[in-house]
């Protein structure tokens, strides 16, 4: 790229810098900047912020840039007969959005789904946007080259009232992934590998830019999965420079620019990439060709290992606190030290969540499950009503139900269990979700995180399984 | 928000790493309005297991503590501010840890809770100190950023902006309102510079 004469003296910028600089309203001496927010997304949990607004008798400032969506509490079956406390959560969101003129993708809207799945489908996530939502996995939207991050309820109220947010410029980390992903691995395996390598707080205070040939080759679905999991490495957000794959996804989406406006936007978006000599505070490289299907064995996403490994043995860990943490996690998970991961039997499976519930995820799971029977019960919840329709048009729902799994409506579902889809206490679930915290899928539940293909393989055998057994030589 | 300048109170030990916000308050308790009080749900499920260090919260000598001492990556995970509501409603004004989840730390400050960052070695010293184990008060001075305990004086870090906000009990929204004209000006020039950044509602409803 040829540099413009005037910019020769200026410092090379990262993609993170470029988006940041375009949104600064004021820089304060103390290092905080007031940033413009392009998109603000609300869900049922936003009632705390609406309550704060009511307390101040304030109005929501920019309803045109705010969108509501019902996902966390929505039932995945029998939507006509809602339990009273669920109905209260869903109605509360609808009432709040209506009284503040906010567009809502509610329970009966064909555009409904998990916020981080359905909002990109609507073309509301654009390169170069700053986006916020009262949900930590807002980092997902970084897949489009958006600067997207989760905030708490007080900040949600602040954005509602001002369409701005105070932030300190994060440090920049680049994760470069090169090479071809081996059979049976996907974006999920890159992410779990990264989190295990740097720790669940490894990227704290940083924004991550993912780069390299492996990333460029990922589909939008894969990029969304990877950026989604950035928060599990402690990062504020993760993003990927937009390219032709991004633009092809966005063209003709309902809320995206159309016609000549789209061409003009695309022209602007092409400059959204880190300059060649941009300096990052931290650089990490991963050789994709060395990755194996990876899964978690413990109670934090950093407790992840390749399926070929054994559980760790606290007796061999010299640091007392770490040894304690490992034995505590093994205890909670009902596992022994040095146990082969692929010998661990499971009680159920879950395919869904904002990490892995897009059409490509369902195709990956279905390709393994096709013509097979699951040994354990399980739930498949597509990420959005649109994904559900697409999957049904492709016949994927039949593959799941023929295998004995339940095919239900779109929502957060068993990722967090707020709607009542729970893993019973003591049961072990192979799950495509993003958090294996104690009790995340229900009190006493045990969660193993892995890719959709790995969950499908586990469903067929009834134990954690190396999916490469099912894909050897398929070259897909 | 109540200013926090000096805090003298008991400190409850929670010698655990990666205490995520799902542990601080399980999701099933978050449907309630804040006015109901969230304190009873703090670390709810961990406290069901008698062997878990979180049970210290239920011991008499920590009944009135306002400080928590935890390990690494405290408050990671979900952005739920309810985790901070649970701490605040239980009576906590400060959490000492060797690292914090970013969103949690920001939520804490917005509710007048100090996230004090110390080294892992200092966490060990604090957790083992008899003043802590006996539930005796320790002193936190925000102005000079020190924890005073027995003969020890341990420095902690805090973002300078958060420090000012906590010391003064300031609220972001009040501060932002004073920039209203800058925001309006930015909005106008940005609409010209990045017309594509607004949602196109011409075909969508
Ligand atoms: S699917 Fe799970 S992680 Fe994603 S937004 Fe819903 S609850 Fe949060």
XYZ file of C-alpha atoms and ligand atoms in Angstrom:
689
model
C 0.000 0.000 0.000
C 1.309 3.434 -0.902
C 1.290 5.877 1.968
C -0.116 9.338 1.419
C 2.461 12.112 1.620
C 0.882 13.746 4.664
C 0.782 10.540 6.669
C 4.483 9.695 6.328
C 5.326 11.278 9.625
C 2.403 9.833 11.494
C 2.835 6.788 13.650
C 1.646 3.549 12.031
C -1.676 2.549 13.553
C -3.270 -0.701 14.549
C -6.844 -1.439 13.505
C -7.755 -0.900 17.157
C -6.206 2.607 17.063
C -8.007 3.492 13.837
C -11.461 2.670 15.167
C -10.687 4.274 18.524
C -9.428 7.508 16.984
C -12.527 7.823 14.803
C -14.779 7.715 17.892
C -13.056 10.002 20.391
C -15.226 12.950 21.409
C -12.915 14.241 24.137
C -9.695 13.007 25.689
C -9.404 13.738 29.374
C -6.030 14.431 31.003
C -6.403 11.418 33.226
C -6.274 9.082 30.224
C -9.988 8.416 29.793
C -11.667 9.165 26.485
C -15.313 9.731 25.794
C -16.236 7.514 22.836
C -19.199 7.654 20.501
C -21.259 4.456 20.458
C -22.638 3.386 17.047
C -24.837 0.540 18.290
C -26.293 -0.300 21.656
C -27.919 -3.710 22.117
C -30.360 -4.532 24.913
C -31.791 -7.791 26.251
C -33.990 -8.896 29.173
C -31.160 -8.279 31.657
C -31.186 -4.581 30.717
C -34.038 -3.951 33.165
C -31.532 -2.809 35.793
C -30.392 -0.009 33.482
C -33.951 0.946 32.536
C -34.659 1.142 36.284
C -31.707 3.530 36.694
C -33.075 5.628 33.835
C -36.488 5.759 35.485
C -34.931 6.793 38.783
C -33.329 9.772 37.061
C -36.479 10.431 35.047
C -34.277 10.369 31.952
C -35.064 9.398 28.364
C -33.099 7.066 26.152
C -31.103 9.458 23.969
C -30.743 7.621 20.625
C -33.429 4.987 20.064
C -32.388 4.935 16.383
C -29.044 3.390 17.382
C -30.471 1.062 20.035
C -31.928 -2.404 19.439
C -33.586 -4.794 21.851
C -33.732 -8.557 21.512
C -35.199 -11.290 23.695
C -32.737 -14.123 24.201
C -31.542 -14.874 27.731
C -34.891 -15.928 29.225
C -36.856 -17.050 26.176
C -38.257 -20.568 26.284
C -37.036 -22.926 23.588
C -40.316 -24.901 23.562
C -44.025 -24.067 23.987
C -43.662 -20.361 23.453
C -47.410 -19.878 23.739
C -47.489 -20.954 27.381
C -44.815 -18.950 29.181
C -44.073 -19.510 32.865
C -45.119 -16.376 34.785
C -41.633 -15.253 35.852
C -40.217 -15.806 32.352
C -43.151 -13.917 30.866
C -42.433 -11.066 33.265
C -38.805 -10.809 32.032
C -39.809 -10.894 28.355
C -42.710 -8.455 28.842
C -40.560 -6.076 30.856
C -38.119 -5.803 27.935
C -40.977 -5.261 25.478
C -42.539 -2.555 27.672
C -39.254 -0.757 28.220
C -38.389 -0.836 24.494
C -41.873 0.377 23.552
C -41.860 3.276 25.991
C -38.436 4.416 24.727
C -39.166 3.823 20.993
C -36.503 1.138 20.673
C -36.811 -1.426 17.853
C -37.334 -4.812 19.469
C -36.793 -8.267 18.007
C -39.179 -9.907 20.436
C -40.336 -13.432 21.027
C -42.592 -13.637 17.960
C -40.316 -11.718 15.607
C -38.741 -13.811 12.818
C -35.527 -11.835 13.448
C -35.299 -13.030 17.071
C -32.331 -15.027 18.288
C -29.297 -14.774 20.537
C -28.150 -11.155 20.369
C -24.685 -12.086 19.069
C -26.117 -14.331 16.351
C -29.204 -12.417 15.226
C -27.840 -8.855 15.224
C -25.076 -9.636 12.673
C -27.674 -11.432 10.513
C -29.590 -8.159 10.309
C -26.543 -6.291 9.000
C -26.447 -4.232 12.184
C -22.829 -5.133 12.934
C -20.607 -3.158 10.590
C -16.826 -2.817 10.253
C -15.506 0.160 12.178
C -18.535 0.394 14.452
C -18.222 0.767 18.181
C -20.835 -1.505 19.702
C -21.751 -2.177 23.307
C -24.174 -4.465 25.083
C -24.683 -5.482 28.686
C -23.219 -8.859 27.905
C -19.587 -9.926 28.017
C -19.726 -11.881 24.747
C -20.350 -8.682 22.803
C -16.747 -9.274 21.696
C -18.336 -11.648 19.143
C -19.143 -8.742 16.814
C -15.417 -8.049 16.410
C -15.526 -10.706 13.681
C -16.642 -7.895 11.339
C -13.878 -5.531 12.358
C -16.199 -3.826 14.840
C -14.907 -2.601 18.190
C -17.432 -4.371 20.373
C -17.379 -4.970 24.094
C -19.529 -5.908 27.060
C -20.489 -3.416 29.760
C -22.275 -3.475 33.108
C -25.715 -2.110 33.950
C -24.477 1.323 35.117
C -22.623 1.740 31.835
C -25.694 0.582 29.923
C -27.639 3.376 31.641
C -24.861 5.814 30.695
C -25.007 4.806 27.036
C -28.796 4.995 27.076
C -28.630 8.566 28.305
C -25.673 9.868 26.282
C -24.850 7.418 23.421
C -21.253 7.608 24.679
C -18.974 5.723 27.013
C -15.798 6.549 28.961
C -12.962 4.173 28.210
C -9.233 3.929 28.620
C -7.391 2.897 25.461
C -6.642 -0.817 25.835
C -3.267 -2.350 25.145
C -3.091 -4.110 21.804
C -2.333 -7.802 21.446
C -1.964 -9.528 18.087
C -2.633 -13.231 17.824
C -1.293 -14.455 14.497
C -2.476 -17.882 13.387
C -0.760 -19.390 10.352
C -1.255 -22.615 8.444
C -4.088 -24.992 7.675
C -6.407 -26.268 10.388
C -6.155 -30.075 10.529
C -9.209 -32.256 9.924
C -11.553 -32.243 12.873
C -10.462 -28.839 14.190
C -12.103 -25.438 13.906
C -12.091 -21.908 15.303
C -13.219 -23.292 18.678
C -9.997 -25.282 18.943
C -7.880 -22.211 18.153
C -9.647 -20.318 20.931
C -9.454 -23.054 23.577
C -5.799 -23.602 22.725
C -5.095 -19.874 23.103
C -6.937 -19.576 26.431
C -5.139 -22.625 27.839
C -1.812 -21.156 26.703
C -2.177 -17.621 28.084
C -4.696 -18.197 30.901
C -8.214 -16.949 31.569
C -6.697 -13.583 32.514
C -3.899 -13.749 29.927
C -5.238 -10.916 27.795
C -6.524 -8.686 30.612
C -6.434 -5.004 29.725
C -5.882 -5.867 26.039
C -7.844 -5.799 22.850
C -6.889 -8.720 20.614
C -6.523 -8.493 16.848
C -6.536 -11.900 15.187
C -4.471 -12.091 12.005
C -2.662 -14.551 9.749
C -3.511 -16.951 6.944
C -5.664 -19.239 9.106
C -7.851 -16.326 10.165
C -8.200 -15.023 6.596
C -9.385 -18.482 5.569
C -12.048 -18.642 8.290
C -15.694 -18.095 7.348
C -17.684 -15.424 9.175
C -19.091 -18.159 11.428
C -15.590 -19.234 12.456
C -14.512 -15.642 13.033
C -17.557 -15.022 15.222
C -16.705 -18.082 17.330
C -13.118 -16.941 17.781
C -13.954 -13.328 18.696
C -16.729 -14.583 20.999
C -14.207 -16.472 23.127
C -11.789 -13.514 23.447
C -13.449 -12.563 26.713
C -12.622 -16.005 28.136
C -8.942 -15.080 27.754
C -9.693 -11.940 29.768
C -9.530 -9.615 26.741
C -11.751 -6.556 26.523
C -12.570 -7.533 22.964
C -11.270 -9.360 19.904
C -11.469 -8.263 16.297
C -10.489 -9.179 12.777
C -9.810 -6.777 9.888
C -12.740 -6.855 7.448
C -12.131 -8.390 4.010
C -14.062 -9.724 1.029
C -15.542 -12.511 3.163
C -16.914 -9.866 5.541
C -18.279 -7.709 2.713
C -19.947 -10.665 0.990
C -21.731 -11.494 4.248
C -22.948 -7.915 4.709
C -24.197 -7.197 1.191
C -28.002 -7.021 1.068
C -28.501 -7.527 4.812
C -31.606 -5.643 6.027
C -29.971 -2.804 8.018
C -26.660 -2.623 6.076
C -26.049 0.175 3.554
C -27.499 -0.572 0.111
C -26.447 0.064 -3.496
C -23.979 2.929 -3.993
C -23.930 3.519 -0.226
C -22.671 -0.024 0.233
C -19.909 0.509 -2.339
C -18.863 3.720 -0.584
C -18.908 1.979 2.774
C -16.831 -0.885 1.418
C -14.286 1.611 0.174
C -14.013 3.087 3.666
C -13.938 -0.348 5.309
C -10.948 -1.445 3.227
C -8.743 0.967 5.157
C -9.708 -0.743 8.419
C -6.568 -2.817 8.834
C -3.436 -2.461 10.898
C -0.635 -0.578 9.131
C 2.313 -2.729 8.132
C 4.627 -1.343 10.784
C 2.056 -0.943 13.540
C 3.416 -1.959 16.935
C 1.493 -4.220 19.300
C 2.069 -4.389 23.047
C 2.091 -8.150 22.821
C 2.410 -10.652 19.957
C 1.452 -14.319 20.043
C 1.764 -16.774 17.181
C 0.026 -20.093 16.785
C 0.820 -22.754 14.206
C -2.627 -24.025 13.237
C -1.246 -27.240 11.756
C -0.218 -28.417 15.248
C -3.704 -28.096 16.740
C -5.745 -31.107 17.833
C -9.419 -31.150 18.849
C -9.349 -29.432 22.222
C -11.783 -29.453 25.143
C -12.002 -28.363 28.749
C -11.739 -30.821 31.613
C -12.138 -28.374 34.537
C -14.145 -25.397 35.735
C -12.457 -22.513 33.900
C -11.909 -22.271 30.138
C -8.147 -22.194 30.738
C -8.346 -25.809 31.944
C -8.332 -27.118 28.377
C -6.328 -29.903 26.744
C -6.230 -31.850 23.471
C -8.554 -34.875 23.474
C -5.492 -37.142 23.323
C -4.334 -35.975 26.770
C -5.028 -37.157 30.322
C -6.409 -35.091 33.165
C -3.647 -33.361 35.130
C -2.281 -34.737 38.377
C -2.140 -32.194 41.219
C 0.583 -34.284 42.903
C 2.999 -33.293 40.134
C 2.268 -29.544 40.415
C 4.770 -27.786 42.673
C 2.848 -24.537 43.172
C 0.517 -25.286 46.096
C -2.244 -22.886 45.077
C -2.300 -24.228 41.519
C -2.330 -27.823 42.727
C -5.263 -26.962 44.964
C -7.139 -25.342 42.092
C -6.573 -28.424 39.911
C -7.717 -30.879 42.579
C -10.727 -28.710 43.367
C -11.691 -28.673 39.681
C -11.195 -32.451 39.325
C -13.320 -32.933 42.416
C -16.149 -30.781 41.177
C -16.017 -32.451 37.770
C -16.018 -35.932 39.332
C -12.744 -36.861 37.643
C -9.575 -38.616 38.779
C -6.022 -37.413 38.105
C -4.323 -38.926 35.038
C -7.610 -40.080 33.582
C -7.699 -40.393 29.789
C -9.982 -37.642 28.525
C -11.476 -39.925 25.881
C -12.531 -42.390 28.584
C -14.860 -39.926 30.332
C -18.518 -40.846 29.885
C -21.122 -38.134 29.459
C -24.807 -37.829 30.359
C -26.012 -35.380 27.730
C -24.995 -32.963 25.001
C -25.886 -29.393 24.141
C -25.365 -27.707 20.780
C -26.115 -23.994 20.903
C -25.089 -20.604 22.392
C -23.617 -17.469 20.851
C -20.334 -19.371 20.441
C -21.459 -22.229 18.206
C -25.073 -22.144 17.038
C -24.744 -20.737 13.543
C -25.599 -22.620 10.385
C -22.041 -23.795 9.824
C -21.858 -25.128 13.399
C -25.061 -27.088 12.882
C -23.767 -28.426 9.559
C -20.525 -29.545 11.227
C -22.422 -31.390 13.957
C -24.909 -32.859 11.498
C -22.164 -34.152 9.202
C -20.896 -36.309 12.086
C -24.347 -37.325 13.333
C -25.797 -38.124 9.933
C -27.220 -41.670 9.975
C -26.096 -42.246 13.570
C -27.882 -42.608 16.893
C -26.867 -40.640 19.955
C -26.188 -42.738 23.067
C -27.196 -39.863 25.360
C -30.015 -37.316 25.308
C -29.302 -33.835 24.070
C -30.606 -30.491 22.964
C -29.902 -28.577 19.775
C -30.895 -24.902 19.949
C -30.137 -22.867 16.812
C -28.764 -19.375 17.451
C -31.615 -17.582 15.752
C -34.975 -18.156 14.174
C -33.299 -17.545 10.802
C -30.683 -20.223 11.464
C -33.500 -22.558 12.502
C -35.327 -22.029 9.213
C -32.149 -22.448 7.176
C -31.247 -25.657 9.023
C -34.734 -27.047 8.440
C -34.531 -26.161 4.761
C -31.311 -28.186 4.593
C -32.832 -31.099 6.529
C -30.404 -30.779 9.421
C -33.221 -30.890 11.959
C -34.084 -34.397 10.725
C -30.510 -35.554 11.214
C -30.599 -34.352 14.812
C -34.016 -35.765 15.632
C -33.264 -39.060 13.860
C -30.183 -39.289 16.064
C -32.449 -38.885 19.089
C -31.616 -35.279 19.945
C -34.204 -32.640 20.641
C -34.537 -29.785 18.105
C -35.886 -26.615 19.726
C -36.301 -22.861 19.250
C -33.584 -20.195 19.375
C -32.258 -18.593 22.554
C -29.483 -18.745 25.125
C -31.051 -21.935 26.435
C -28.732 -24.367 28.198
C -25.725 -22.049 27.919
C -26.812 -20.344 31.111
C -30.086 -22.054 32.002
C -31.990 -18.846 32.732
C -34.983 -20.107 30.758
C -35.104 -23.408 32.611
C -33.075 -25.534 30.151
C -30.736 -27.012 32.762
C -28.197 -29.775 33.132
C -29.269 -31.682 36.279
C -26.913 -31.665 39.271
C -24.072 -34.144 38.975
C -24.640 -34.714 35.245
C -21.874 -34.256 32.707
C -22.595 -32.329 29.522
C -20.539 -32.090 26.331
C -21.369 -28.557 25.260
C -20.571 -26.127 22.450
C -20.876 -23.171 24.849
C -18.250 -20.817 26.262
C -18.248 -21.210 30.042
C -17.586 -24.316 32.107
C -17.889 -22.475 35.407
C -19.276 -24.369 38.392
C -23.037 -24.473 38.090
C -23.102 -22.508 34.832
C -25.564 -24.889 33.152
C -27.465 -25.421 36.406
C -26.529 -25.996 40.055
C -24.081 -28.905 40.291
C -23.819 -29.308 36.494
C -20.516 -30.381 34.912
C -19.622 -28.832 31.579
C -17.001 -29.788 29.005
C -16.539 -27.149 26.305
C -15.698 -28.258 22.778
C -16.557 -27.734 19.119
C -19.889 -28.812 17.577
C -18.182 -31.691 15.742
C -16.641 -32.901 19.001
C -20.010 -32.718 20.758
C -21.552 -34.744 17.929
C -18.833 -37.398 18.271
C -19.380 -37.551 22.040
C -23.123 -37.942 21.511
C -22.586 -40.978 19.284
C -20.154 -42.794 21.586
C -21.475 -41.615 24.956
C -18.020 -40.511 26.050
C -15.592 -37.723 25.185
C -14.255 -38.726 21.790
C -11.631 -37.696 19.270
C -13.779 -36.534 16.363
C -10.953 -37.358 13.956
C -12.136 -40.971 14.238
C -15.145 -39.854 12.236
C -13.515 -37.490 9.773
C -10.216 -39.196 8.878
C -9.509 -38.690 5.211
C -12.758 -36.868 4.588
C -10.647 -33.805 3.819
C -13.302 -31.384 4.967
C -22.333 7.174 45.403
C -20.694 7.348 48.875
C -17.062 8.502 48.739
C -14.431 6.031 49.922
C -11.366 7.591 51.530
C -10.330 5.381 54.421
C -11.820 2.019 55.186
C -11.215 0.263 58.483
C -12.951 -3.086 58.642
C -12.527 -6.831 58.840
C -11.284 -8.665 55.764
C -12.809 -11.961 54.699
C -10.372 -14.415 53.088
C -11.458 -16.091 49.839
C -8.289 -17.937 48.789
C -9.558 -18.867 45.301
C -8.490 -17.977 41.756
C -10.913 -17.336 38.894
C -13.946 -16.568 41.071
C -16.280 -15.782 38.174
C -19.408 -13.678 38.384
C -21.548 -16.832 37.992
C -20.140 -17.861 41.402
C -20.599 -14.383 42.856
C -24.280 -14.576 41.952
C -25.807 -17.548 40.126
C -27.980 -16.539 37.168
C -31.207 -17.822 38.687
C -31.271 -15.011 41.273
C -31.025 -12.162 38.788
C -34.681 -11.730 37.889
C -35.407 -9.666 40.991
C -35.394 -5.888 41.221
C -32.374 -4.472 43.027
C -34.612 -3.019 45.736
C -35.145 -6.589 47.025
C -31.485 -6.686 48.083
C -28.922 -9.047 46.539
C -26.669 -9.671 49.578
C -28.132 -13.055 50.502
C -27.164 -14.472 47.094
C -23.467 -13.621 47.315
C -21.407 -16.747 46.502
C -24.631 -18.654 47.136
C -23.727 -22.034 45.664
C -20.146 -22.129 46.950
C -21.507 -21.526 50.444
C -23.614 -24.714 50.198
C -20.415 -26.773 50.282
C -19.140 -26.742 53.877
C -15.538 -27.311 52.718
C -15.500 -24.268 50.439
C -13.522 -21.228 51.660
C -16.540 -19.061 50.711
C -18.224 -20.361 53.880
C -16.054 -17.895 55.813
C -18.767 -15.376 54.935
C -21.079 -17.222 57.304
C -18.664 -17.207 60.243
C -19.378 -14.787 63.066
C -15.991 -13.111 63.002
C -16.477 -12.089 59.357
C -20.061 -10.990 59.802
C -19.324 -7.287 59.551
C -16.342 -7.433 57.236
C -16.271 -4.935 54.362
C -13.134 -6.157 52.622
C -12.614 -9.343 50.642
C -9.211 -10.844 49.853
C -9.201 -13.168 46.841
C -6.713 -14.625 44.353
C -6.201 -14.145 40.632
C -8.787 -13.114 38.009
C -11.526 -12.184 40.471
C -14.842 -11.365 38.805
C -14.046 -12.888 35.405
C -16.850 -14.025 33.129
C -20.307 -12.550 32.715
C -20.735 -8.766 32.760
C -23.631 -9.052 35.245
C -23.483 -6.040 37.535
C -25.618 -8.120 39.900
C -22.334 -9.679 41.063
C -21.320 -6.270 42.388
C -24.813 -5.658 43.801
C -24.438 -8.887 45.797
C -21.084 -7.741 47.208
C -22.347 -4.231 47.946
C -25.580 -5.396 49.538
C -23.632 -7.849 51.718
C -21.651 -4.844 52.939
C -18.396 -5.011 50.964
C -16.585 -1.791 50.004
C -13.305 -3.278 48.787
C -11.973 -6.394 47.072
C -8.237 -7.078 47.151
C -7.015 -9.435 44.415
C -3.980 -10.040 42.213
C -6.022 -9.495 39.029
C -9.622 -8.631 38.149
C -11.997 -9.241 35.283
C -12.094 -5.890 33.416
C -15.860 -5.479 33.333
C -16.218 -6.504 36.972
C -13.661 -3.923 38.128
C -15.430 -1.178 36.217
C -18.827 -2.245 37.604
C -17.370 -2.287 41.124
C -16.164 1.302 40.941
C -19.549 2.437 39.641
C -21.048 1.043 42.846
C -18.470 2.513 45.186
C -16.460 -0.690 45.650
C -12.677 -0.410 45.449
C -10.894 -3.073 43.355
C -7.418 -2.994 44.939
C -4.731 -4.722 42.930
C -1.748 -6.246 44.769
C 0.935 -8.781 43.815
C 0.292 -12.519 44.253
C 2.982 -12.539 46.991
C 1.144 -9.876 48.926
C -2.084 -11.830 48.604
C -0.314 -14.732 50.306
C 0.937 -12.468 53.098
C -2.496 -10.954 53.618
C -4.321 -14.285 53.642
C -1.918 -15.727 56.205
C -1.901 -12.679 58.480
C -3.448 -13.266 61.882
C -5.429 -10.022 61.757
C -7.217 -11.402 58.729
C -7.755 -14.889 60.082
C -9.073 -13.473 63.367
C -11.383 -11.060 61.610
C -9.709 -7.977 63.111
C -9.999 -4.692 61.230
C -7.378 -3.756 58.662
C -7.015 -0.263 57.237
C -7.194 0.795 53.620
C -6.065 4.286 52.663
C -7.155 5.109 49.155
C -5.327 8.450 48.972
C -1.851 6.963 49.407
C -2.923 3.535 48.091
C -1.833 1.453 51.055
C -3.226 -1.438 53.046
C -2.138 -1.250 56.689
C -2.207 -4.508 58.584
C -0.195 -5.180 61.757
C 3.320 -3.963 61.013
C 2.851 -4.326 57.270
C 2.057 -1.578 54.852
C 1.253 -2.977 51.448
C 0.843 -0.755 48.386
C -1.959 -1.422 45.906
C -2.707 -0.192 42.386
C -5.878 1.394 41.113
C -6.617 3.185 37.881
C -6.175 6.932 38.625
C -9.565 7.792 37.146
C -11.311 5.228 39.302
C -9.396 6.488 42.314
C -10.674 10.030 41.793
C -14.214 8.794 41.307
C -14.125 6.686 44.471
C -12.510 9.414 46.572
C -15.152 11.918 45.510
C -18.103 9.615 45.081
C -18.499 10.921 41.525
C -20.823 9.525 38.996
C -19.902 9.230 35.282
C -23.229 10.477 34.025
C -22.939 13.815 35.821
C -19.498 14.255 34.316
C -20.605 13.339 30.790
C -23.506 15.752 30.803
C -20.998 18.609 31.022
C -19.713 17.517 27.577
C -23.124 17.661 25.897
C -22.087 20.229 23.297
C -18.951 18.265 22.365
C -21.110 15.179 21.893
C -23.556 17.051 19.669
C -20.721 18.476 17.575
C -19.111 15.055 17.207
C -22.392 13.521 16.138
C -22.815 16.084 13.348
C -19.349 15.767 11.870
C -19.372 11.985 12.257
C -22.661 11.703 10.378
C -20.918 13.408 7.436
C -17.649 11.456 7.753
C -19.209 8.010 8.201
C -22.720 8.106 6.738
C -22.632 4.319 6.388
C -22.222 3.826 10.140
C -25.930 4.459 10.850
C -28.427 1.618 10.442
C -30.193 1.785 7.077
C -33.864 1.564 7.951
C -35.121 2.135 4.394
C -36.067 -1.508 3.875
C -35.982 -2.884 7.407
C -38.730 -2.023 9.853
S -25.639 -17.743 24.567
Fe -24.761 -17.829 26.619
S -22.903 -16.619 26.541
Fe -24.107 -16.135 24.725
S -25.269 -14.310 25.254
Fe -26.560 -16.078 25.741
S -26.104 -16.582 27.865
Fe -24.495 -15.213 27.178
